[in-house]
XYZ file of N, CA and C in Angstrom:
468
model
N 27.904 -14.432 3.289
C 27.835 -13.053 2.802
C 28.680 -12.920 1.535
N 28.133 -12.218 0.559
C 28.916 -11.945 -0.635
C 29.855 -10.756 -0.374
N 30.692 -10.444 -1.336
C 31.718 -9.406 -1.155
C 31.096 -8.041 -0.865
N 30.050 -7.680 -1.608
C 29.411 -6.382 -1.369
C 28.834 -6.289 0.043
N 28.236 -7.370 0.503
C 27.657 -7.378 1.847
C 28.756 -7.310 2.902
N 29.887 -7.962 2.651
C 31.023 -7.881 3.578
C 31.558 -6.457 3.664
N 31.637 -5.771 2.531
C 32.092 -4.370 2.529
C 31.065 -3.504 3.259
N 29.774 -3.766 3.031
C 28.715 -3.036 3.740
C 28.857 -3.242 5.238
N 29.088 -4.493 5.648
C 29.303 -4.813 7.053
C 30.461 -3.979 7.602
N 31.550 -3.900 6.841
C 32.721 -3.121 7.267
C 32.398 -1.636 7.377
N 31.635 -1.119 6.431
C 31.234 0.297 6.490
C 30.429 0.577 7.746
N 29.443 -0.274 8.004
C 28.643 -0.108 9.215
C 29.509 -0.232 10.463
N 30.427 -1.186 10.463
C 31.284 -1.416 11.619
C 32.168 -0.190 11.897
N 32.748 0.390 10.851
C 33.587 1.588 11.024
C 32.754 2.742 11.575
N 31.553 2.920 11.051
C 30.672 3.989 11.540
C 30.355 3.786 13.018
N 30.065 2.552 13.398
C 29.741 2.246 14.796
C 30.957 2.486 15.684
N 32.139 2.100 15.221
C 33.368 2.353 15.995
C 33.596 3.852 16.196
N 33.348 4.631 15.167
C 33.513 6.092 15.284
C 32.557 6.654 16.337
N 31.316 6.199 16.313
C 30.345 6.666 17.301
C 30.796 6.261 18.702
N 31.287 5.034 18.840
C 31.768 4.569 20.142
C 32.958 5.399 20.617
N 33.853 5.783 19.714
C 35.003 6.623 20.089
C 34.546 8.006 20.553
N 33.574 8.568 19.861
C 33.016 9.856 20.293
C 32.417 9.694 21.685
N 31.676 8.612 21.885
C 31.050 8.354 23.180
C 32.087 8.273 24.288
N 33.131 7.518 24.062
C 34.162 7.346 25.091
C 34.895 8.653 25.369
N 35.094 9.455 24.339
C 35.724 10.769 24.532
C 34.873 11.621 25.463
N 33.590 11.674 25.197
C 32.690 12.485 26.028
C 32.544 11.907 27.438
N 32.551 10.595 27.552
C 32.381 9.975 28.869
C 33.600 10.159 29.771
N 34.791 10.141 29.194
C 35.992 10.099 30.023
C 36.851 11.357 29.994
N 36.450 12.394 29.268
C 37.194 13.646 29.288
C 36.844 14.416 30.558
N 37.850 14.786 31.353
C 37.573 15.438 32.642
C 37.424 16.962 32.561
N 37.346 17.500 31.354
C 37.216 18.948 31.177
C 36.608 19.214 29.805
N 36.393 20.451 29.500
C 35.844 20.774 28.184
C 36.839 20.406 27.089
N 36.311 20.051 25.946
C 37.147 19.821 24.774
C 37.579 21.183 24.218
N 38.677 21.227 23.469
C 39.174 22.524 22.969
C 38.128 23.359 22.226
N 37.321 22.730 21.368
C 36.322 23.511 20.640
C 35.261 24.061 21.584
N 34.992 23.343 22.675
C 34.014 23.825 23.653
C 34.565 25.030 24.417
N 35.844 24.988 24.748
C 36.467 26.149 25.400
C 36.431 27.360 24.472
N 36.698 27.128 23.181
C 36.622 28.225 22.212
C 35.203 28.774 22.144
N 34.219 27.880 22.174
C 32.814 28.297 22.068
C 32.394 29.158 23.254
N 32.804 28.781 24.476
C 32.402 29.559 25.650
C 33.346 30.720 25.906
N 34.506 30.723 25.255
C 35.434 31.840 25.369
C 36.182 31.910 26.696
N 36.252 30.784 27.404
C 36.904 30.749 28.715
C 37.670 29.431 28.831
N 38.855 29.483 29.452
C 39.590 28.253 29.730
C 38.901 27.494 30.859
N 39.081 26.195 30.877
C 38.460 25.328 31.872
C 38.744 25.797 33.290
N 39.975 26.179 33.553
C 40.368 26.570 34.915
C 39.687 27.864 35.366
N 39.184 28.645 34.440
C 38.531 29.910 34.770
C 37.025 29.758 35.006
N 36.487 28.572 34.725
C 35.048 28.346 34.881
C 34.767 27.973 36.337
N 33.726 28.555 36.903
C 33.349 28.243 38.285
C 33.004 26.762 38.420
N 33.240 26.234 39.607
C 33.061 24.809 39.869
C 31.647 24.314 39.501
N 30.628 25.047 39.856
C 29.252 24.643 39.544
C 29.024 24.510 38.046
N 29.548 25.460 37.272
C 29.420 25.389 35.819
C 30.251 24.241 35.251
N 31.419 23.998 35.849
C 32.229 22.860 35.415
C 31.443 21.560 35.564
N 30.802 21.401 36.720
C 30.036 20.178 36.965
C 28.851 20.062 36.006
N 28.216 21.193 35.693
C 27.102 21.176 34.741
C 27.595 20.771 33.354
N 28.687 21.362 32.903
C 29.249 20.991 31.595
C 29.614 19.506 31.565
N 30.279 19.038 32.621
C 30.699 17.638 32.656
C 29.498 16.692 32.672
N 28.467 17.051 33.407
C 27.296 16.167 33.437
C 26.630 16.096 32.068
N 26.566 17.210 31.359
C 25.996 17.199 30.007
C 26.855 16.369 29.057
N 28.178 16.443 29.229
C 29.063 15.632 28.395
C 28.868 14.144 28.683
N 28.683 13.797 29.944
C 28.478 12.388 30.315
C 27.148 11.872 29.752
N 26.118 12.692 29.826
C 24.824 12.301 29.263
C 24.949 12.103 27.749
N 25.628 13.028 27.079
C 25.836 12.895 25.633
C 26.634 11.642 25.311
N 27.714 11.438 26.040
C 28.534 10.254 25.816
C 27.761 8.970 26.042
N 26.931 8.953 27.083
C 26.106 7.776 27.343
C 25.107 7.523 26.225
N 24.533 8.589 25.707
C 23.607 8.447 24.576
C 24.308 7.908 23.342
N 25.499 8.444 23.041
C 26.250 7.952 21.880
C 26.630 6.485 22.065
N 27.025 6.125 23.299
C 27.416 4.739 23.562
C 26.215 3.802 23.433
N 25.048 4.250 23.866
C 23.830 3.442 23.716
C 23.498 3.218 22.250
N 23.621 4.255 21.450
C 23.370 4.125 20.012
C 24.374 3.153 19.396
N 25.653 3.306 19.746
C 26.679 2.412 19.200
C 26.418 0.965 19.599
N 26.028 0.740 20.840
C 25.756 -0.623 21.312
C 24.555 -1.222 20.579
N 23.497 -0.445 20.434
C 22.308 -0.937 19.722
C 22.639 -1.273 18.270
N 23.405 -0.400 17.628
C 23.790 -0.655 16.239
C 24.685 -1.886 16.124
N 25.576 -2.067 17.088
C 26.455 -3.240 17.066
C 25.640 -4.530 17.187
N 24.634 -4.518 18.043
C 23.770 -5.705 18.175
C 23.069 -5.980 16.845
N 22.545 -4.945 16.220
C 21.876 -5.119 14.923
C 22.841 -5.633 13.859
N 24.067 -5.151 13.896
C 25.051 -5.551 12.891
C 25.490 -7.000 13.085
N 25.791 -7.365 14.316
C 26.376 -8.682 14.563
C 25.359 -9.815 14.682
N 24.077 -9.477 14.821
C 23.099 -10.572 14.910
C 22.219 -10.606 13.650
N 21.224 -9.708 13.513
C 20.353 -9.862 12.335
C 21.036 -9.553 11.003
N 21.895 -8.528 10.955
C 22.546 -8.212 9.681
C 23.428 -9.373 9.244
N 24.205 -9.896 10.184
C 25.120 -10.992 9.859
C 24.362 -12.243 9.422
N 23.139 -12.418 9.938
C 22.303 -13.554 9.533
C 21.661 -13.333 8.167
N 21.791 -12.123 7.628
C 21.224 -11.830 6.318
C 19.796 -11.336 6.348
N 19.344 -10.891 7.506
C 17.972 -10.396 7.597
C 17.888 -9.003 6.971
N 17.038 -8.893 5.962
C 16.959 -7.680 5.150
C 16.596 -6.437 5.959
N 15.715 -6.557 6.930
C 15.275 -5.394 7.695
C 16.447 -4.721 8.417
N 17.474 -5.495 8.775
C 18.613 -4.933 9.509
C 19.416 -3.978 8.638
N 19.472 -4.229 7.334
C 20.222 -3.327 6.447
C 19.580 -1.945 6.413
N 18.277 -1.891 6.664
C 17.571 -0.616 6.726
C 17.610 -0.020 8.137
N 17.511 -0.867 9.142
C 17.438 -0.394 10.528
C 18.732 0.298 10.969
N 19.866 -0.233 10.558
C 21.145 0.337 11.001
C 21.292 1.788 10.543
N 21.171 2.087 9.258
C 21.266 3.505 8.880
C 20.068 4.336 9.342
N 18.903 3.702 9.504
C 17.724 4.446 9.972
C 17.922 4.953 11.397
N 18.721 4.261 12.177
C 19.051 4.709 13.529
C 20.293 5.596 13.508
N 21.320 5.168 12.790
C 22.605 5.865 12.805
C 22.605 7.234 12.148
N 21.990 7.347 10.996
C 22.026 8.626 10.264
C 21.329 9.747 11.038
N 20.107 9.552 11.531
C 19.497 10.652 12.305
C 20.295 10.999 13.569
N 20.833 9.988 14.248
C 21.602 10.257 15.469
C 22.810 11.138 15.168
N 23.563 10.789 14.144
C 24.763 11.562 13.808
C 24.400 12.900 13.175
N 23.333 12.943 12.412
C 22.913 14.210 11.800
C 22.509 15.217 12.876
N 21.856 14.760 13.932
C 21.502 15.659 15.040
C 22.749 16.180 15.752
N 23.735 15.309 15.924
C 25.002 15.738 16.533
C 25.661 16.794 15.639
N 25.646 16.563 14.345
C 26.225 17.542 13.421
C 25.461 18.860 13.439
N 24.156 18.785 13.543
C 23.355 20.008 13.619
C 23.750 20.823 14.848
N 23.922 20.151 15.970
C 24.359 20.843 17.187
C 25.735 21.468 16.971
N 26.614 20.750 16.283
C 27.932 21.301 15.964
C 27.843 22.516 15.069
N 26.940 22.479 14.103
C 26.770 23.637 13.214
C 26.241 24.847 13.974
N 25.379 24.633 14.950
C 24.896 25.746 15.766
C 26.071 26.403 16.486
N 26.993 25.585 16.986
C 28.194 26.132 17.640
C 29.019 26.919 16.632
N 29.236 26.357 15.446
C 30.041 27.033 14.421
C 29.410 28.356 14.009
N 28.086 28.380 13.827
C 27.391 29.580 13.365
C 27.352 30.689 14.415
N 27.427 30.314 15.691
C 27.190 31.304 16.741
C 28.354 31.563 17.684
N 29.454 30.848 17.535
C 30.591 31.025 18.447
C 31.896 30.854 17.670
N 33.005 31.129 18.299
C 34.293 30.849 17.636
C 34.679 29.365 17.682
N 33.930 28.531 18.402
C 34.239 27.102 18.505
C 34.072 26.391 17.175
N 34.920 25.411 16.938
C 34.888 24.655 15.685
C 34.878 23.152 15.949
N 33.696 22.589 16.269
C 33.622 21.144 16.480
C 33.899 20.389 15.175
N 34.337 19.150 15.277
C 34.700 18.373 14.070
C 33.477 17.789 13.359
N 32.670 18.644 12.735
C 31.464 18.164 12.058
C 31.793 17.301 10.850
N 33.002 17.440 10.306
C 33.376 16.597 9.163
C 33.342 15.115 9.534
N 33.633 14.794 10.782
C 33.586 13.396 11.213
C 32.160 12.850 11.102
N 31.181 13.655 11.473
C 29.786 13.225 11.344
C 29.399 12.985 9.897
N 29.899 13.834 9.006
C 29.612 13.638 7.576
C 30.226 12.335 7.075
N 31.442 12.055 7.515
C 32.107 10.808 7.115
C 31.332 9.602 7.640
N 30.868 9.686 8.883
C 30.090 8.584 9.458
C 28.806 8.373 8.659
N 28.119 9.458 8.308
C 26.902 9.335 7.493
C 27.212 8.696 6.137
N 28.344 9.046 5.540
C 28.734 8.440 4.254
C 28.937 6.935 4.426
N 29.542 6.518 5.531
C 29.703 5.085 5.788
C 28.344 4.397 5.905
N 27.397 5.018 6.609
C 26.065 4.427 6.730
C 25.382 4.321 5.365
N 25.445 5.363 4.568
C 24.803 5.362 3.250
C 25.462 4.346 2.330
N 26.793 4.286 2.371
C 27.517 3.305 1.557
C 27.148 1.889 1.977
N 27.067 1.653 3.274
C 26.662 0.336 3.760
C 25.278 -0.047 3.281
N 24.360 0.907 3.301
C 23.002 0.644 2.834
C 22.990 0.289 1.348
N 23.708 1.063 0.557
C 23.741 0.821 -0.893
C 24.376 -0.536 -1.206
N 25.503 -0.824 -0.551
C 26.214 -2.070 -0.850
C 25.481 -3.314 -0.341
N 24.640 -3.151 0.661
C 23.913 -4.311 1.189
C 22.606 -4.556 0.445
N 22.409 -3.873 -0.660
C 21.148 -3.985 -1.405
C 20.854 -5.411 -1.848
N 21.850 -6.230 -2.081
C 21.624 -7.610 -2.519
C 21.104 -8.521 -1.423
N 21.097 -8.033 -0.179
C 20.645 -8.878 0.927
C 19.197 -9.297 0.770
N 18.359 -8.439 0.190
C 16.948 -8.794 0.094
C 16.747 -10.005 -0.811
N 17.598 -10.193 -1.792
C 17.514 -11.367 -2.649
C 17.829 -12.616 -1.844
N 18.878 -12.555 -1.038
C 19.260 -13.702 -0.209
C 18.131 -14.041 0.750
N 17.555 -13.023 1.390
C 16.464 -13.253 2.338
C 15.241 -13.820 1.625
N 14.935 -13.300 0.448
C 13.787 -13.796 -0.303
C 13.991 -15.258 -0.685
N 15.211 -15.628 -1.072
C 15.500 -17.020 -1.416
C 15.334 -17.897 -0.184
N 15.834 -17.462 0.976
C 15.693 -18.233 2.210
C 14.225 -18.423 2.561
N 13.424 -17.352 2.423
C 11.999 -17.447 2.740
C 11.287 -18.409 1.804
N 11.607 -18.330 0.510
C 10.942 -19.222 -0.437
C 11.331 -20.670 -0.176
N 12.589 -20.921 0.226
C 13.010 -22.280 0.561
C 12.254 -22.787 1.790
N 12.042 -21.947 2.785
C 11.298 -22.342 3.975
C 9.861 -22.696 3.623
N 9.237 -21.882 2.763
C 7.860 -22.135 2.357
C 7.772 -23.455 1.611
N 8.723 -23.716 0.697
C 8.711 -24.949 -0.074
C 8.870 -26.169 0.821
N 9.741 -26.084 1.826
C 9.952 -27.244 2.713
C 8.738 -27.487 3.603
N 7.966 -26.437 3.898
C 6.788 -26.612 4.723
C 5.616 -27.176 3.931
N 5.657 -27.009 2.606
C 4.569 -27.522 1.757
C 4.863 -28.954 1.466
């Protein structure tokens, strides 16, 4: 990997780590997060048990989804991207950007309609890492094209 591709790898890796941290927060938090309490206007201890369980189950489902996305992206990063396969440089942001943008959209709905203030800036930073990784990995297609042409020549 050249220097630009190594930096792209790092950008993708940081974005994936951020998604994994969000996932783990949602999976292992035993109550609403502060912005969620602000959004519903009630402290956790004041919420009826049935509603607590519903909120927690939704958080676990969200966390599991984020963790699945992070795991899939990590596989793409550490196997095909690291091998220099050009399609992986496109696949990683093609999966990551929509996933995080949807999370940010949900956060904006909370901001627009409640006093809750989720950290949507983190999603923007993650998207910037994905876009930067895509731009910096642009030279990968040349490496892949050279590898393909060498394979064709050896087969002839």
